[in-house]
Amino acid sequence: MQSHIHLIGVLVLAGVLVLGTVRPINLGALSLVAAFVMGTIGFGSTTAEILEPFPANLFVMLVGITYLFSIARANGTVDWMVDGAMRLTGNRAQIVPWVLFVLGLLICSIGAFSPAVAAMLAPIAMSFAVKYRLDPLLSSIVIGLGCIAGSFSPIAPLGVIVNSVGEKSGIGVSPTILYIGVLAMTTLVAVGTALVLQMWPRREWSDESVDETHQVLSPASPQGGPGAMTKVRRRGAEIQVTAAGFVVLAVGGLVMDLDIGFLALTIAVVLSLAFPASSKNAMSEISWGVILLICGVLTYVGLLDANGTVEWAGAKVAGFGAPAVTALLILFVAAIASAAASTTGLLGMIVPLSVPFLATGNVSVVGFLIALAISSSLVD
């Protein structure tokens, strides 16, 4: 196929990313339209060939995991986890930010999207910052870092995307190694941030500023605590069964090698049948927009891959010069683009396009994917 067709395909991909950033339209919907237009006019593909790259397994996985988490949030399991963790702090104010880091890590690790978790934990962090005169900046940063680390677990959305796309592209890496690597890096960043903020001269909070902060936080974070995000009624049996469901998911998916998507969907359906009252709205809380984004982007990138465009673009990237410089350039581009666009959609684009470069063996695949995960997430 002629090079100009490949170039047009890459430019369309870049245009989709830019248009989805400057306009309030889903990147996935744009990508599906791009796949239809580019496939029909540029590649001469049939409708079946255009839809062939649609990631059905990833779709089931994302629906199952987010459906299960929506149920856990609705029946109080997530709030139970938060309350239990915060009770363990007692009056030890200095460990509160690190407990919030672990909470963000754990909740995102079981399949939650990080923005929702950060929105849930931020009011709690600010309340503790007011009560114990903690640094609110540190609390906010460590929550974000904990959410980033958890987002790349083997059953979390971003981890699922990187692992699935990598495996499909032939550069599969151990999901556990990716998870541990990202966790180690975010932990180092969190510790480094804490040290820098301790050395940096900062204004002490006065009683007046504390009162002002209380007034600002009160409407957003009522005395109900963690339940500020979702009003739920505690149901002991449901919480225990839901927690057991997550244990089954972890053991079945990571130890017994069962399909995580179908297993999560099965557990969610069983919970819905057993406890319909608390689960009736869970389906509407699934992040359908994010799932459309991921599947749409991967469909278009898959179309480019099937027609040789990804290989062509990867060969161009690999020929830029020193492998380390090329890798650094990709990471910088990923960070800049992710700051303005969706990290989820960006990972779906960058990982497949990096395959030819990684296939040369000049850089560590594991190290590059961990660095890509960090560079694309820290800027959010």
XYZ file of C-alpha atoms in Angstrom:
380
model
C 0.000 0.000 0.000
C 1.278 3.483 -0.852
C 2.960 5.524 1.872
C 0.637 8.494 1.485
C -2.340 6.347 2.533
C -0.481 5.387 5.711
C 0.382 9.022 6.336
C -3.246 10.039 5.924
C -4.287 7.325 8.378
C -1.838 8.622 11.006
C -2.902 12.231 10.412
C -6.543 11.238 10.839
C -5.624 9.573 14.141
C -3.893 12.778 15.280
C -6.893 14.800 14.092
C -9.252 12.616 16.115
C -7.143 13.226 19.236
C -7.051 16.990 18.676
C -10.730 17.278 17.782
C -11.744 15.197 20.793
C -9.687 17.525 22.988
C -10.967 20.882 21.737
C -14.579 19.771 21.276
C -16.883 18.075 23.798
C -17.268 14.875 21.797
C -16.343 11.326 22.704
C -13.024 10.199 21.202
C -14.449 6.724 20.696
C -17.343 7.982 18.576
C -14.907 10.055 16.511
C -12.633 7.040 16.106
C -15.456 4.807 14.879
C -16.446 7.419 12.301
C -12.792 7.718 11.287
C -12.592 3.936 10.943
C -15.654 3.921 8.703
C -14.438 6.774 6.477
C -10.794 5.723 6.323
C -11.660 2.060 5.940
C -14.168 2.627 3.168
C -12.349 5.328 1.190
C -8.701 4.863 2.096
C -8.306 1.114 2.502
C -11.290 -0.150 0.528
C -12.404 -2.307 3.453
C -15.827 -3.872 3.905
C -17.938 -3.197 6.983
C -16.994 -6.594 8.400
C -13.303 -5.821 7.927
C -13.718 -2.420 9.604
C -15.419 -3.992 12.627
C -13.074 -6.958 12.875
C -10.579 -5.143 15.169
C -13.362 -4.214 17.636
C -12.012 -5.443 21.036
C -14.924 -7.648 22.132
C -12.959 -9.287 24.964
C -11.896 -5.908 26.314
C -15.481 -4.634 26.057
C -16.756 -7.526 28.185
C -13.916 -7.027 30.655
C -14.559 -3.308 31.108
C -18.320 -3.760 31.401
C -17.961 -6.594 33.896
C -15.423 -4.846 36.122
C -17.138 -1.443 36.150
C -20.557 -3.077 36.671
C -19.200 -4.942 39.684
C -17.633 -1.802 41.130
C -20.879 0.151 40.603
C -22.696 -2.453 42.688
C -19.993 -2.290 45.380
C -20.329 1.468 45.527
C -24.134 1.352 45.627
C -24.439 -1.221 48.432
C -21.884 0.443 50.695
C -18.904 -1.883 50.249
C -16.615 0.937 49.118
C -17.707 3.194 51.987
C -17.142 0.300 54.384
C -13.566 0.001 53.137
C -12.976 3.736 53.544
C -14.501 3.887 57.035
C -12.514 0.885 58.191
C -9.263 2.327 56.945
C -9.884 5.737 58.487
C -10.760 4.177 61.863
C -7.355 2.506 61.886
C -5.650 5.901 61.880
C -7.024 6.821 65.302
C -5.421 10.107 66.358
C -2.231 9.493 64.375
C -2.689 12.442 62.066
C 0.580 12.075 60.176
C -0.369 8.710 58.689
C -3.690 9.981 57.308
C -2.243 10.979 53.871
C -0.639 7.535 53.515
C -3.859 5.787 54.486
C -5.573 7.807 51.746
C -2.809 6.727 49.341
C -3.492 3.070 50.190
C -7.256 3.594 49.877
C -6.886 5.117 46.413
C -4.614 2.225 45.489
C -6.972 -0.480 46.747
C -10.223 0.954 45.404
C -8.777 1.596 41.939
C -7.137 -1.835 42.006
C -10.538 -3.524 42.175
C -11.742 -1.826 39.001
C -12.786 1.738 39.807
C -11.958 4.594 37.461
C -9.524 6.924 39.213
C -11.468 10.213 38.746
C -14.447 8.784 40.661
C -12.210 7.545 43.478
C -10.348 10.844 43.724
C -13.665 12.706 43.855
C -14.784 10.449 46.717
C -11.595 10.689 48.766
C -10.773 14.375 48.259
C -13.473 15.753 50.621
C -12.366 13.251 53.277
C -8.750 14.350 52.866
C -9.662 18.011 53.167
C -11.755 17.347 56.285
C -8.807 15.625 57.969
C -6.482 18.386 56.783
C -8.719 20.934 58.485
C -9.094 18.891 61.674
C -5.407 18.053 62.158
C -3.846 21.019 60.273
C -2.283 18.701 57.711
C -0.918 19.921 54.403
C -3.892 19.689 51.995
C -1.559 19.748 48.988
C 0.245 16.600 50.163
C -3.051 14.835 50.897
C -4.389 15.666 47.434
C -1.214 14.569 45.651
C -0.891 11.225 47.440
C -4.538 10.404 46.701
C -3.884 10.995 43.007
C -0.726 8.895 43.085
C -2.487 6.046 44.870
C -5.239 6.112 42.254
C -2.647 6.035 39.456
C -0.936 2.997 40.972
C -4.207 1.127 41.413
C -5.383 1.969 37.892
C -2.755 -0.362 36.426
C -3.670 -3.471 38.399
C -4.469 -6.572 36.299
C -8.218 -6.006 36.788
C -8.291 -2.197 36.617
C -9.303 -0.421 33.378
C -5.935 1.112 32.455
C -4.070 -2.058 33.363
C -6.519 -4.063 31.278
C -5.986 -1.746 28.301
C -2.185 -1.860 28.390
C -2.049 -5.618 28.983
C -4.705 -6.480 26.402
C -3.348 -4.218 23.682
C 0.207 -5.337 24.404
C -0.714 -9.025 24.296
C -2.678 -8.592 21.081
C 0.250 -6.724 19.546
C 2.733 -9.417 20.501
C 4.547 -7.553 23.281
C 2.725 -9.089 26.197
C 4.241 -8.401 29.608
C 3.274 -9.847 32.977
C 0.315 -7.834 34.344
C 1.686 -8.311 37.852
C 5.094 -6.891 36.893
C 3.453 -3.861 35.278
C 1.330 -3.321 38.391
C 4.266 -3.630 40.798
C 6.456 -1.411 38.623
C 3.897 1.403 38.463
C 3.206 1.015 42.203
C 6.922 1.282 43.008
C 7.339 4.409 40.886
C 4.262 6.179 42.277
C 5.346 5.316 45.822
C 8.758 6.883 45.171
C 7.087 9.991 43.736
C 4.783 10.208 46.775
C 7.679 9.905 49.235
C 9.725 12.417 47.249
C 6.795 14.842 47.210
C 6.384 14.539 50.975
C 10.086 15.260 51.523
C 10.053 18.275 49.196
C 6.940 19.741 50.845
C 8.524 19.305 54.273
C 11.633 21.208 53.198
C 9.726 23.876 51.291
C 8.706 26.817 53.528
C 4.923 26.903 53.658
C 2.440 29.092 55.496
C 1.103 27.653 58.728
C -2.639 27.299 58.924
C -4.266 29.675 61.381
C -7.554 29.093 63.176
C -9.144 31.669 60.901
C -8.013 29.860 57.758
C -9.228 26.581 59.239
C -12.677 28.070 59.820
C -12.752 29.424 56.262
C -11.834 26.020 54.877
C -14.550 24.399 56.949
C -17.080 26.776 55.416
C -15.859 25.945 51.916
C -15.878 22.212 52.503
C -19.125 21.916 54.398
C -21.504 21.904 51.397
C -19.390 19.347 49.526
C -18.482 17.112 52.419
C -21.266 16.730 54.966
C -20.776 14.969 58.263
C -21.803 11.746 56.598
C -18.136 11.247 55.708
C -17.305 8.908 52.819
C -20.956 8.624 51.895
C -20.852 12.133 50.414
C -20.452 10.712 46.908
C -23.357 8.284 47.073
C -26.081 7.956 49.656
C -26.362 4.337 50.616
C -27.906 2.261 53.336
C -25.542 -0.146 54.975
C -26.407 -3.793 54.405
C -24.044 -6.073 56.292
C -24.783 -9.254 54.344
C -24.468 -7.518 50.972
C -21.144 -5.982 51.924
C -19.747 -9.331 53.042
C -20.938 -11.109 49.908
C -19.624 -8.314 47.660
C -16.232 -8.373 49.392
C -16.156 -12.144 48.910
C -16.971 -11.561 45.236
C -13.862 -9.433 44.819
C -11.783 -12.159 46.467
C -13.246 -14.693 44.011
C -12.454 -12.323 41.135
C -8.842 -11.921 42.233
C -8.283 -15.626 42.822
C -10.173 -16.754 39.730
C -8.557 -14.228 37.400
C -5.006 -14.166 38.724
C -4.534 -17.673 40.137
C -6.920 -19.902 38.170
C -6.460 -17.945 34.914
C -10.206 -17.554 34.296
C -11.384 -14.768 32.022
C -11.577 -11.692 34.268
C -14.281 -9.982 32.215
C -16.766 -12.841 32.207
C -15.942 -13.677 35.835
C -16.565 -10.074 36.965
C -19.777 -9.943 34.930
C -20.935 -13.253 36.457
C -20.291 -12.001 40.000
C -22.089 -8.729 39.249
C -25.120 -10.538 37.826
C -25.261 -12.890 40.828
C -25.154 -9.891 43.192
C -27.911 -8.183 41.180
C -30.102 -11.283 41.399
C -29.434 -11.725 45.115
C -29.797 -8.054 46.099
C -31.906 -6.321 43.431
C -32.844 -3.308 45.564
C -29.316 -1.937 45.881
C -28.208 -3.037 42.407
C -31.053 -1.666 40.325
C -29.200 1.555 39.393
C -25.745 0.009 39.013
C -26.120 -0.600 35.281
C -26.701 3.107 34.634
C -23.550 3.967 36.611
C -21.270 1.976 34.314
C -18.870 4.353 32.557
C -20.317 3.755 29.100
C -18.641 6.858 27.694
C -15.197 5.623 28.721
C -15.903 2.154 27.324
C -17.022 3.687 24.005
C -13.838 5.763 23.992
C -11.577 2.762 24.537
C -13.305 0.435 22.092
C -13.654 3.105 19.409
C -9.998 4.120 19.568
C -8.800 0.519 19.522
C -11.065 -0.268 16.570
C -9.513 2.501 14.484
C -5.967 1.655 15.576
C -6.703 -2.002 14.823
C -7.852 -1.042 11.331
C -4.597 0.842 10.799
C -2.658 -2.161 12.071
C -4.487 -4.583 9.778
C -3.578 -2.434 6.778
C 0.088 -1.988 7.680
C -0.080 1.632 8.847
C 1.055 0.862 12.397
C 4.070 -1.061 11.100
C 4.884 1.793 8.704
C 4.598 4.437 11.444
C 6.573 2.320 13.909
C 9.381 1.870 11.391
C 9.535 5.635 10.922
C 9.686 6.168 14.692
C 12.337 3.465 15.134
C 14.520 5.185 12.540
C 14.660 8.501 14.367
C 18.015 7.758 15.989
C 19.265 6.395 19.316
C 16.660 4.054 20.877
C 16.860 5.774 24.266
C 16.239 9.171 22.660
C 13.333 7.768 20.641
C 11.785 6.222 23.760
C 12.176 9.513 25.643
C 10.547 11.379 22.752
C 7.556 9.003 22.792
C 7.189 9.466 26.556
C 7.304 13.260 26.246
C 4.691 13.219 23.488
C 2.499 10.895 25.577
C 2.772 13.189 28.612
C 1.977 16.362 26.664
C -0.937 14.771 24.798
C -2.339 13.144 27.937
C -2.319 16.482 29.771
C -4.785 17.825 27.213
C -6.629 14.656 26.206
C -7.802 11.365 27.672
C -5.139 9.132 29.213
C -7.344 6.135 28.487
C -7.652 6.906 24.786
C -4.004 7.895 24.494
C -2.746 4.569 25.866
C -4.925 2.786 23.334
C -3.169 4.756 20.591
C 0.442 4.850 21.803
C 0.913 1.204 22.820
C 0.099 -0.306 19.372
C 2.086 2.402 17.568
C 5.116 1.611 19.758
C 5.120 -2.107 18.939
C 7.493 -1.978 15.918
C 9.900 0.162 17.946
C 9.762 -2.208 20.931
C 10.127 -5.224 18.649
C 13.675 -4.123 17.810
C 14.716 -5.170 21.320
C 16.750 -2.003 21.833
C 14.781 -0.983 24.912
C 13.156 -2.955 27.709
C 9.488 -3.609 26.945
C 8.601 -3.783 30.645
C 10.527 -0.622 31.469
C 9.021 1.283 28.553
C 5.429 0.314 29.414
C 5.927 1.276 33.063
C 7.462 4.595 32.015
C 4.602 5.157 29.546
C 2.044 4.440 32.266
C 3.699 6.941 34.594
C 4.319 9.682 32.033
C 0.763 9.579 30.702
C -0.847 9.505 34.173
C 1.168 11.904 36.334
C 0.133 14.888 34.232
C -3.603 14.326 34.809
